[in-house]
PDB file of C-alpha atoms in Angstrom:
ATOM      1  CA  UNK S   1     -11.904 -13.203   8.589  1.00 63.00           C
ATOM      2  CA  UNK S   2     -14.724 -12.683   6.008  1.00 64.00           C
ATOM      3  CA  UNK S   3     -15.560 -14.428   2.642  1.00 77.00           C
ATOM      4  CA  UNK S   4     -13.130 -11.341   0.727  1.00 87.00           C
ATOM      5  CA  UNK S   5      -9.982 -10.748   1.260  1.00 93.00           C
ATOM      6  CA  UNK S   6     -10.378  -7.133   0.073  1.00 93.00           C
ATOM      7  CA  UNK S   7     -12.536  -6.730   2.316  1.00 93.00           C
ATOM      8  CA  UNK S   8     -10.695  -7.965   5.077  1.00 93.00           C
ATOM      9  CA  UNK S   9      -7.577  -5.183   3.667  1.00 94.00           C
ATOM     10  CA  UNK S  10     -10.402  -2.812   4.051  1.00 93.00           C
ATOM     11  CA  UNK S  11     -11.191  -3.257   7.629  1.00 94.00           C
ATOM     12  CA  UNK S  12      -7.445  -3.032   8.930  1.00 94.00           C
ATOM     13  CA  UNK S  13      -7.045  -0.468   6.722  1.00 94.00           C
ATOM     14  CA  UNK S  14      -9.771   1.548   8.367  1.00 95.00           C
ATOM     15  CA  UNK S  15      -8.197   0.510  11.931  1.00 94.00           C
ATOM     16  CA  UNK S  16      -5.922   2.993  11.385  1.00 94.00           C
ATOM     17  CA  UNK S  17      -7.592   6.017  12.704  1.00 92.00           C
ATOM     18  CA  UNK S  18      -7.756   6.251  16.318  1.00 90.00           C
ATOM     19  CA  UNK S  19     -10.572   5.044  17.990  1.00 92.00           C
ATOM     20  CA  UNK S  20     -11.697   2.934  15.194  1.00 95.00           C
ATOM     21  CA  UNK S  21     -11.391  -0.681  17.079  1.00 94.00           C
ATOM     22  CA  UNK S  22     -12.131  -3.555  14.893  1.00 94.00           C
ATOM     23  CA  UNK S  23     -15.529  -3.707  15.760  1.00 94.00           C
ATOM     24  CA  UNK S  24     -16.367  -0.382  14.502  1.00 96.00           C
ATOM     25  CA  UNK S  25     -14.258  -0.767  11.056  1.00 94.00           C
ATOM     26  CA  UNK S  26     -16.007  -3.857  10.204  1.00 95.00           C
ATOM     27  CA  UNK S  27     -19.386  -1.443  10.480  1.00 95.00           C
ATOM     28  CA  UNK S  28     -18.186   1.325   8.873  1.00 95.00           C
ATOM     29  CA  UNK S  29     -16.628  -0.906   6.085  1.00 94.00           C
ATOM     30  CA  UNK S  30     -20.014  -2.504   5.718  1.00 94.00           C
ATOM     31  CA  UNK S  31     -21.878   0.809   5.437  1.00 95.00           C
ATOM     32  CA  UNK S  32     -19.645   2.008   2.463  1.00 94.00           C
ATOM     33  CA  UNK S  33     -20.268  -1.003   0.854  1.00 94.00           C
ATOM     34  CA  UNK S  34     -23.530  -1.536   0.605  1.00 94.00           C
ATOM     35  CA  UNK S  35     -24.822   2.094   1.090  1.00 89.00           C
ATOM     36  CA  UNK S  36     -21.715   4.478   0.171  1.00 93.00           C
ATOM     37  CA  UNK S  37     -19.355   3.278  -2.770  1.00 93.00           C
ATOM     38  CA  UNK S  38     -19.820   6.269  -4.589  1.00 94.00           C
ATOM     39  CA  UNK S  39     -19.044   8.584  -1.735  1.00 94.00           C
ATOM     40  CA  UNK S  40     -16.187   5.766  -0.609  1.00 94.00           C
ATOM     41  CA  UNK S  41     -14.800   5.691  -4.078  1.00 94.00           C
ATOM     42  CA  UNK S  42     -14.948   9.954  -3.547  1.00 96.00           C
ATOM     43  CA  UNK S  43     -13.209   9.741   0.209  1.00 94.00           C
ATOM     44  CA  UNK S  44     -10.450   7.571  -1.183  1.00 94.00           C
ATOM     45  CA  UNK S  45      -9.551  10.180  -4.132  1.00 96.00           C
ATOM     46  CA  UNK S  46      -9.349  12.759  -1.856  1.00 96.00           C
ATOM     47  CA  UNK S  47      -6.862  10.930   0.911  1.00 95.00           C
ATOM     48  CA  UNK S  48      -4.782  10.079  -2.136  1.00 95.00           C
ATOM     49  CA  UNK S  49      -4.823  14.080  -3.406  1.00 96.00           C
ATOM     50  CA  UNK S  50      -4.367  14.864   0.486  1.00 96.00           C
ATOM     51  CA  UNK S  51      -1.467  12.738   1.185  1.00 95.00           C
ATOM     52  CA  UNK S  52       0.335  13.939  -1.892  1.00 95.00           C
ATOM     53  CA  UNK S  53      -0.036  17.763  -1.212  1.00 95.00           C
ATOM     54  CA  UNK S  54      -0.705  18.469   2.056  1.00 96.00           C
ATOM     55  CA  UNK S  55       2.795  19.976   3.220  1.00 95.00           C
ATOM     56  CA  UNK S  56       4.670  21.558   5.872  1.00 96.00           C
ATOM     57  CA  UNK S  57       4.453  25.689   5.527  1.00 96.00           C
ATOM     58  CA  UNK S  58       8.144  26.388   5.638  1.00 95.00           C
ATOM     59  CA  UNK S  59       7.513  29.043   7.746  1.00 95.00           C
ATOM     60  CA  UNK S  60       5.476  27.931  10.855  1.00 96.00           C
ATOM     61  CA  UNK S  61       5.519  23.796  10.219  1.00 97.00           C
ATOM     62  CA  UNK S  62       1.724  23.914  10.295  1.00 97.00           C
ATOM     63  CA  UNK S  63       0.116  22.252   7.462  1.00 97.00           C
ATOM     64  CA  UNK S  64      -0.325  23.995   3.935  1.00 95.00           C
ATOM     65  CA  UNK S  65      -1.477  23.535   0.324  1.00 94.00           C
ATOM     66  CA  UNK S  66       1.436  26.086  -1.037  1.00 91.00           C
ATOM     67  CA  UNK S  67       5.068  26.915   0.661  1.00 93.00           C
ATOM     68  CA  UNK S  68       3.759  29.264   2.856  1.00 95.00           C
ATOM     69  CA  UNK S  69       0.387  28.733   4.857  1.00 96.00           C
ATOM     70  CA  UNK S  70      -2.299  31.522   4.465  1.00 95.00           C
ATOM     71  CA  UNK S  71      -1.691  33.386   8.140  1.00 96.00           C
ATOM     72  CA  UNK S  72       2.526  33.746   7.465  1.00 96.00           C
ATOM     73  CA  UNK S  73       1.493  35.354   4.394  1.00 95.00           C
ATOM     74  CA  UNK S  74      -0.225  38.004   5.944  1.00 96.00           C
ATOM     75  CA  UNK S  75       1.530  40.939   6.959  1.00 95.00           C
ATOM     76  CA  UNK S  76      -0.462  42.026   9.996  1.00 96.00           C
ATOM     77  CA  UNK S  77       0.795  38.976  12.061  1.00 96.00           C
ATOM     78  CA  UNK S  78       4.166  39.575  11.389  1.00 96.00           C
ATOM     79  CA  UNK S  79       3.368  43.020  12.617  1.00 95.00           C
ATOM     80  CA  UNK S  80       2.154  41.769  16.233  1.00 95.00           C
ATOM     81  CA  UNK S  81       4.946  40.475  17.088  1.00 95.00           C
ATOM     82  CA  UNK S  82       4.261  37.477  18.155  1.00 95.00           C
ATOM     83  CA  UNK S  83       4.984  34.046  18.345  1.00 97.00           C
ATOM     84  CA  UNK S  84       2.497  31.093  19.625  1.00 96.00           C
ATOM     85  CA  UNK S  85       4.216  27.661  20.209  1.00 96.00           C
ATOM     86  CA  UNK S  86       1.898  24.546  19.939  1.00 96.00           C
ATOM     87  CA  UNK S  87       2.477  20.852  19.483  1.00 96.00           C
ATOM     88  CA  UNK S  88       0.363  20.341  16.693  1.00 95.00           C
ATOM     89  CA  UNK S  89      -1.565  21.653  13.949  1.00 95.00           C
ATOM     90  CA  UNK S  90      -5.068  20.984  15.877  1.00 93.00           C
ATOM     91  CA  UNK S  91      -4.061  23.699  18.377  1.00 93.00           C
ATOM     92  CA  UNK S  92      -3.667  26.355  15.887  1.00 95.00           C
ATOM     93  CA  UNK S  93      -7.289  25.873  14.764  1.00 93.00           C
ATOM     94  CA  UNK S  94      -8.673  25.692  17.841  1.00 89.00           C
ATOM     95  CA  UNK S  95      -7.117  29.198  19.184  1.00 91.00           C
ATOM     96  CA  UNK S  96      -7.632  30.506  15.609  1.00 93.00           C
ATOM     97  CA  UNK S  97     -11.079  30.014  16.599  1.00 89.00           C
ATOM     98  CA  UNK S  98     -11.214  31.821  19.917  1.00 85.00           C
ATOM     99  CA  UNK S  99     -10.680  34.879  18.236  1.00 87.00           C
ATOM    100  CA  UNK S 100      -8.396  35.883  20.506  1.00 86.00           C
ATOM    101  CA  UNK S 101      -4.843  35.870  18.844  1.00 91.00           C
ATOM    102  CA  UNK S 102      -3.535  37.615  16.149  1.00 94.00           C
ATOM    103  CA  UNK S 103      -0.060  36.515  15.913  1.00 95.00           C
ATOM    104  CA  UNK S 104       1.650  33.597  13.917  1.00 97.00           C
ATOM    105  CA  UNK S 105       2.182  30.192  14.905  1.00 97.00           C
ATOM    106  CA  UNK S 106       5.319  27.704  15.443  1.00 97.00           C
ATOM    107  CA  UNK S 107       3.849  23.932  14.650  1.00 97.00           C
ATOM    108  CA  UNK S 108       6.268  21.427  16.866  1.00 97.00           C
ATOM    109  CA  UNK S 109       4.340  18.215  15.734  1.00 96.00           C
ATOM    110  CA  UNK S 110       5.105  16.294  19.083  1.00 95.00           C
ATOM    111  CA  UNK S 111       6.884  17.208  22.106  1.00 95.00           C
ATOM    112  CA  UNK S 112      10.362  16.443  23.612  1.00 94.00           C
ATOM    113  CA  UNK S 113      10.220  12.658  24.504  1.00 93.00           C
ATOM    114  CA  UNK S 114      14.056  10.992  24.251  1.00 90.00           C
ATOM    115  CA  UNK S 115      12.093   7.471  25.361  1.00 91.00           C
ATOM    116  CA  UNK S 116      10.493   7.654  21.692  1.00 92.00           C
ATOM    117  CA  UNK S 117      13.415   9.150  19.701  1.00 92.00           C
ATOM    118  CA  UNK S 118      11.738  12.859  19.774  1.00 94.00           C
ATOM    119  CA  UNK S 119      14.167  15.505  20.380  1.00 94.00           C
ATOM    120  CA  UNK S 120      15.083  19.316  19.067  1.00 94.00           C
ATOM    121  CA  UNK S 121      15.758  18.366  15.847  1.00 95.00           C
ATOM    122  CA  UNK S 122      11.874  16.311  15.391  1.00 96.00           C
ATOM    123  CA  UNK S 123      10.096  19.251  16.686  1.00 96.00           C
ATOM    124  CA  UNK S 124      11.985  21.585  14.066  1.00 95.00           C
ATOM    125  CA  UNK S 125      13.862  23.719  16.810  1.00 96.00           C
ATOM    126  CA  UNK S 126      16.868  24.539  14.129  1.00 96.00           C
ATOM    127  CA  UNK S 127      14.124  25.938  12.239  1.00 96.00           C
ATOM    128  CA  UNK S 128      12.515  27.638  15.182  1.00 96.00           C
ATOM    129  CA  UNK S 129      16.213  28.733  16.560  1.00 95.00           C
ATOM    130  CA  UNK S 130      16.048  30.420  12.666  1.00 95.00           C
ATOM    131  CA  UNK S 131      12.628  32.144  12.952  1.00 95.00           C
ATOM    132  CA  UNK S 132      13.969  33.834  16.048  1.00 95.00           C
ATOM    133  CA  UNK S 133      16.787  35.294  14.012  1.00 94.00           C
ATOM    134  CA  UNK S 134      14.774  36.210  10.885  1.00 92.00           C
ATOM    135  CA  UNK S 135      11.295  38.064  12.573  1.00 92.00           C
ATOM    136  CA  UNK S 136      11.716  40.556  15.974  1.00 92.00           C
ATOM    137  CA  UNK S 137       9.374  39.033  18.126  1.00 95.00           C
ATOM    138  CA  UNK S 138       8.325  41.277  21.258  1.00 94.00           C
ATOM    139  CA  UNK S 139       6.476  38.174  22.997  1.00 94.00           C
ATOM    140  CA  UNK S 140       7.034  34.338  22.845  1.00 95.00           C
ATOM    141  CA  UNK S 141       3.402  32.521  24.122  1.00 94.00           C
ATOM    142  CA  UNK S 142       3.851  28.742  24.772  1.00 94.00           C
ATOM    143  CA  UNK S 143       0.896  26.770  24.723  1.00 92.00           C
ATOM    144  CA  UNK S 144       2.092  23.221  24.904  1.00 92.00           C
ATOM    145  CA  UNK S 145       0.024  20.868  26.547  1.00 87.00           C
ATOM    146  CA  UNK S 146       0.040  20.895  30.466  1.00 82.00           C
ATOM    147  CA  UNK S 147       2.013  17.321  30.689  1.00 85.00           C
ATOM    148  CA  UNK S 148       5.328  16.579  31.897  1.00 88.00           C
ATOM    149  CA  UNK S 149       6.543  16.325  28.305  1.00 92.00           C
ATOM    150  CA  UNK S 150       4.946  19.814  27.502  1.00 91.00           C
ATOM    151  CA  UNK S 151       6.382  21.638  30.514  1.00 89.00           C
ATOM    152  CA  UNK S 152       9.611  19.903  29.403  1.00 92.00           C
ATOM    153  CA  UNK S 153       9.335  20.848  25.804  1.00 95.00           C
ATOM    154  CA  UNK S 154       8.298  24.481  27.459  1.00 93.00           C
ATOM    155  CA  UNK S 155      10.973  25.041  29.386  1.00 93.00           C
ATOM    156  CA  UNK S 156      13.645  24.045  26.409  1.00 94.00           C
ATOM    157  CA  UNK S 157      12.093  26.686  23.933  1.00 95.00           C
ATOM    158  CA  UNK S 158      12.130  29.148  26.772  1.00 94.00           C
ATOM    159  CA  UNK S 159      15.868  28.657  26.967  1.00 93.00           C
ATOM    160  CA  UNK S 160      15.987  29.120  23.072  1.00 94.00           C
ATOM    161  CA  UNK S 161      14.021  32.506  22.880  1.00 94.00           C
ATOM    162  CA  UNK S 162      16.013  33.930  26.109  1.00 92.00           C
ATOM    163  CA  UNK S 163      18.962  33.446  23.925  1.00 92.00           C
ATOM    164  CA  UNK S 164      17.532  35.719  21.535  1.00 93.00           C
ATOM    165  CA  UNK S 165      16.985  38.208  23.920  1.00 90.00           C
ATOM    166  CA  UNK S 166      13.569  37.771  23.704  1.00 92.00           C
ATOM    167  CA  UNK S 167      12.472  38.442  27.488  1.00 86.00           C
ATOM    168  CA  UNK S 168       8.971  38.405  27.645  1.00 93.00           C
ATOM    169  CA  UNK S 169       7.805  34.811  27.412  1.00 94.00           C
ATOM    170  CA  UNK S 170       4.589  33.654  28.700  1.00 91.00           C
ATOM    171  CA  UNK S 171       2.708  30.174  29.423  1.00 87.00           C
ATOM    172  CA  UNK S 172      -1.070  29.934  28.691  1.00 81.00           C
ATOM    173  CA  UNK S 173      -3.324  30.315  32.175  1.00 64.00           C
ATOM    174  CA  UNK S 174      -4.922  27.563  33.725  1.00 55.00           C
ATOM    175  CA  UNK S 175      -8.426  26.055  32.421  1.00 55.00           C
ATOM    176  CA  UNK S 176      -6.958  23.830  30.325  1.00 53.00           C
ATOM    177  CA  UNK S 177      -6.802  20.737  32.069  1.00 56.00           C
ATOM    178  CA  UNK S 178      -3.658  19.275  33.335  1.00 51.00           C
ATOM    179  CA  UNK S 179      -2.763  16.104  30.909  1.00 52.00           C
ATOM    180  CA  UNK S 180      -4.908  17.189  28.232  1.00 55.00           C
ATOM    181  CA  UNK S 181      -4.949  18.677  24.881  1.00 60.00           C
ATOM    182  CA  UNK S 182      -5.512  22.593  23.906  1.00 62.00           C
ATOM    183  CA  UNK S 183      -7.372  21.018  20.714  1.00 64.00           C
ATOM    184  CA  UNK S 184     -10.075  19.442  23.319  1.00 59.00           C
ATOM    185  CA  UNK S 185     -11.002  22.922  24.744  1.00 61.00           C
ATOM    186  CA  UNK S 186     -13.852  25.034  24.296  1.00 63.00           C
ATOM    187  CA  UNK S 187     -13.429  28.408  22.801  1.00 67.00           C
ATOM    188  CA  UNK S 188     -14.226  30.396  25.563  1.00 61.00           C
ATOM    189  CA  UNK S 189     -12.184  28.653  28.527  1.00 63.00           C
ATOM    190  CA  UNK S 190      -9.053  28.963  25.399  1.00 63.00           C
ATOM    191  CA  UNK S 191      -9.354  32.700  24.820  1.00 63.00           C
ATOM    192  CA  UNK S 192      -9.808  33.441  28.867  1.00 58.00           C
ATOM    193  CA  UNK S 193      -6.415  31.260  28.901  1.00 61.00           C
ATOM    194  CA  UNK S 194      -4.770  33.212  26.303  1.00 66.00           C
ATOM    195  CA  UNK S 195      -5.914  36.518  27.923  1.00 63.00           C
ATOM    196  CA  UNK S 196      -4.493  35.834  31.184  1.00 57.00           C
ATOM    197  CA  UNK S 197      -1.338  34.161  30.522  1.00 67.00           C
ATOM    198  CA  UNK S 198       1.498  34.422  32.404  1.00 63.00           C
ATOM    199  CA  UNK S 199       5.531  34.702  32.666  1.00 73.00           C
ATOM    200  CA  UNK S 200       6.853  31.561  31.893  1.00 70.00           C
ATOM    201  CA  UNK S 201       8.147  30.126  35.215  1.00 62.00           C
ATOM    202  CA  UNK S 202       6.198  31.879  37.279  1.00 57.00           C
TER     203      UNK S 202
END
């Protein structure tokens, strides 16, 4: 405990992001306060503005200043086709940056986990069960995360587009490492996995 209690809100408050241990908010709130303010005082308008409009793009789930996110609104990805599934919003940017996809996106935010409370209806499935109705997709590409959960959640969406008479669905090739994240990738092992994924099941 230090000699201000604001200060002490400070620190936990910075313990928040992961990673940041208690040793290493205690530094970083020391560094804003006797180097930063200005640039602190900055940093916390911004989380405030952030937290109050970042939303959900009603579309695809994946994060948005407006209703829709700036790649639904664009015509020539509806025109591919098709659809990329990824847990989280991280994922999107980091095959949007491989340069090797030109479809749109469903955001699950998570994957199927009953343990923790996560099912369908968490990941937005009713809303993906919609999108499925609503665009003609030729090709459903799942790029979960190569976990148990992510095969799980996998296999459950690959039910959903079969019922939609969607046949070809496909699973991202290997080079991303079992148990870890698409989001940790480099480009180039992403857009060779992309490029040479498979049938789902296979």
């Amino acid at each position: 405990m230090s000699s201000s209690h604001e200060l002490d809100k400070l620190i936990r408050a910075l313990q928040i992001q992961p990673g940041i241990g208690l040793r290493s908010a205690t530094r970083i709130a020391y560094h804003l306060l006797e180097r930063r303010r200005p640039d602190a005082m900055e940093l916390g308008q911004i989380l405030i503005s952030a937290m109050r409009n970042i939303k959900l793009c009603t579309c695809c789930r994946n994060y948005c200043d407006h209703e829709i996110c700036t790649i639904c609104q664009k015509p020539e990805r509806h025109q591919a086709r098709q659809l990329c599934i990824v847990e989280s919003p991280s994922d999107v940017e980091a095959i949007e940056q491989s340069n090797n996809y030109f479809g749109l996106y469903f955001v699950l935010h998570g994957h199927l986990s009953p343990i923790d409370g996560v099912g369908p209806n968490e990941l937005g499935l009713p809303q993906l069960d919609e999108l499925l109705t609503r665009e003609p997709f030729d090709e459903i590409i799942l790029a979960t995360n190569p976990t148990i959960e992510g095969d799980a959640t996998a296999s459950f969406i690959a039910a959903l587009a079969q019922k939609h008479a969607i046949k070809n669905i496909s699973k991202i090739a290997s080079g991303v490492p079992v148990g870890g994240g698409i989001d940790n990738v480099d480009q180039k092992t992403l857009a060779s996995s992309l490029t040479h994924r498979r049938p789902f099941g296979d």
